Amino acid sequence: MTAKRTARRAKTTGFATQAIHAGQIPDPTTGAVMQPIYQVSTYRQPALGAGWVYDYARTINPTRSALENNLAALEGGLAARCFASGMSAIAAVMNLLRSGDHVVVSRNVYGGTYRLFEGLLRQFGLDFTWVDTGDLAAVERAIRPATKMLYVETPTNPVLGLTDLAGASRLARKAKLRLVVDNTFMSPYFQRPIALGTDIVVHSTTKFLNGHSDSVGGCVITTRAADAERIGWLQNSVGAILSPMDSFLVLRGIKTLPIRMERHDASARRIAAWLSGRRKILAVHYPGLKTHPQHALAKRQMTGFGGMISFELGSLGNAKKFLGRLTLCALAESLGGVETLISHPASMTHGAVPKAERKRIGVSDGLVRISVGLEDADDLIADLDQALRSI
Ligand SMILES: Cc1ncc(COP(=O)(O)O)c(C=O)c1O
């Protein structure tokens, strides 16, 4: 099938079809249905000055390009670029800014994002104001003449607070800011920020997109030609590219994204409801629960609630006992894999956030985060139940 025919099909088909086919042209030499892993650093050029597209593999690699085209289609963007990690993708987006620029940021983001912004980028003259972006009036108040970007994570890691993306986009348009959304928790299957007015979407592909806990990567999806060009330039100039093998793994993972997300979501709904009924659990954060303060917004801007839940056990001692007793759920950093991963945000993912700040955003010492995997929900509930009995 020609590239033209594939592109025409991708525009007219549903999400699951696009997840499997968008950006992927059967290998012209063999017809291989999976995108081959072009494990190569350079390419033999036919003649000097022949304008051969493939010049050097930091700049362009066919396996990576297939993934990039696939991600651009799934998020409804103009172009995508893939990076060595979610953090290097976020760093590339921040490199669109200049010294003196100001950014309004969701006050509860992944701890590594906080570390990059406060620990490194401030040093290069960027300024950040951390606000609850769930409160658009607070976002508006934080905007000043030097503000160039509104950076949002929704739902937030780990307390699952939401930002109204259509509202945030209206504010960004009015103030002429770029709206950047970290869509890692939902994946494009459950949330499409660009359709709601977002300018740039970032992902840690390490999580749900890859989905199998066997690759670290990131991507940036842009909507404007100038941003697409600059992110491509940064990818080549800084060089933090996604490897061919990782590009292949993420492409393969995405083929099952819709069915995986459906199962993550179905099991998480059951587990969140079960957790809510336990006396020893003081609070459960899950956008799919009617008790979530932004449940109505979740229903409006997401097509599912996802596989991430966090809950409050009251103290570090309780969290330690509980985590120490689990046998099926794995105590681990990261999320979005086929296996259930459970973590203690205050000492793990958000260890870089100062304690006072953690307290302000609700990341207490008794908070536990669970990334619900694809095991039988009954087995997961049985494991959580026996561990809960230890406290
Ligand atoms: C929401 C979110 N964004 C970005 C990142 C960073 O991604 P990576 O670990 O691939 O660098 C993470 C990692 O946990 C995350 O949870």
XYZ file of N, CA and C and ligand atoms in Angstrom, residues 84-88 90 110 113 151 153 155 157 182 184-185 203-207 216-218 334-335 349 369, ligand 1:
97
model
N 13.970 10.267 24.381
C 14.510 9.152 25.166
C 13.755 8.884 26.458
N 12.971 9.843 26.912
C 12.158 9.658 28.132
C 11.063 10.725 28.129
N 10.094 10.542 29.015
C 9.081 11.581 29.165
C 9.726 12.897 29.589
N 10.727 12.809 30.466
C 11.382 14.026 30.942
C 12.101 14.758 29.811
N 12.747 14.019 28.901
C 13.443 14.737 27.810
C 12.420 15.343 26.847
N 9.520 16.633 27.875
C 9.087 17.853 28.582
C 10.182 18.925 28.493
N 3.853 15.555 38.127
C 4.821 14.502 38.418
C 6.060 15.144 39.078
N 8.899 16.496 36.985
C 8.606 17.748 36.264
C 8.898 18.925 37.201
N 1.092 25.298 31.654
C 1.502 23.896 31.624
C 0.611 23.109 32.588
N -1.126 19.329 33.938
C -1.196 17.871 33.988
C -2.620 17.561 34.429
N -5.473 14.100 34.424
C -5.496 14.201 35.879
C -4.073 14.294 36.427
N -0.794 13.728 38.849
C -0.086 12.624 39.483
C 0.380 13.109 40.859
N 0.179 17.506 29.729
C 0.766 16.178 29.919
C -0.405 15.197 29.976
N -0.259 11.869 29.915
C 0.253 10.529 30.223
C -0.782 9.636 30.905
N -1.526 10.178 31.866
C -2.433 9.338 32.661
C -3.616 8.801 31.856
N 3.773 13.255 26.448
C 3.531 11.953 27.085
C 4.839 11.384 27.579
N 4.740 10.645 28.672
C 5.762 9.666 28.974
C 5.239 8.405 28.290
N 5.884 7.995 27.192
C 5.416 6.773 26.489
C 5.734 5.529 27.312
N 6.584 5.726 28.332
C 6.920 4.663 29.283
C 5.666 4.035 29.895
N 4.591 4.816 29.966
C 3.408 4.405 30.742
C 2.393 3.681 29.853
N 11.503 2.974 28.179
C 11.399 4.345 28.702
C 11.429 5.288 27.500
N 10.458 6.190 27.427
C 10.428 7.117 26.286
C 9.438 8.230 26.498
N 9.442 9.176 25.560
C 8.516 10.301 25.650
C 8.192 10.835 24.277
N 6.672 4.090 38.525
C 6.051 3.966 37.204
C 4.603 3.492 37.267
N 3.992 3.396 36.117
C 2.554 3.129 36.012
C 2.234 2.746 34.573
N 7.829 8.765 43.703
C 7.680 9.659 42.537
C 7.782 11.143 42.891
N -0.444 5.151 45.844
C -0.972 5.253 44.475
C -0.943 3.877 43.814
C 2.604 12.277 34.357
C 4.051 12.002 34.062
N 4.702 12.781 33.183
C 6.010 12.577 32.884
C 6.731 11.572 33.481
C 8.187 11.372 33.144
O 8.338 10.321 32.257
P 9.656 9.401 32.155
O 9.768 8.638 33.434
O 9.380 8.551 30.961
O 10.823 10.316 31.954
C 6.088 10.728 34.395
C 6.843 9.632 35.052
O 6.377 8.988 35.967
C 4.723 10.953 34.701
O 4.052 10.188 35.584
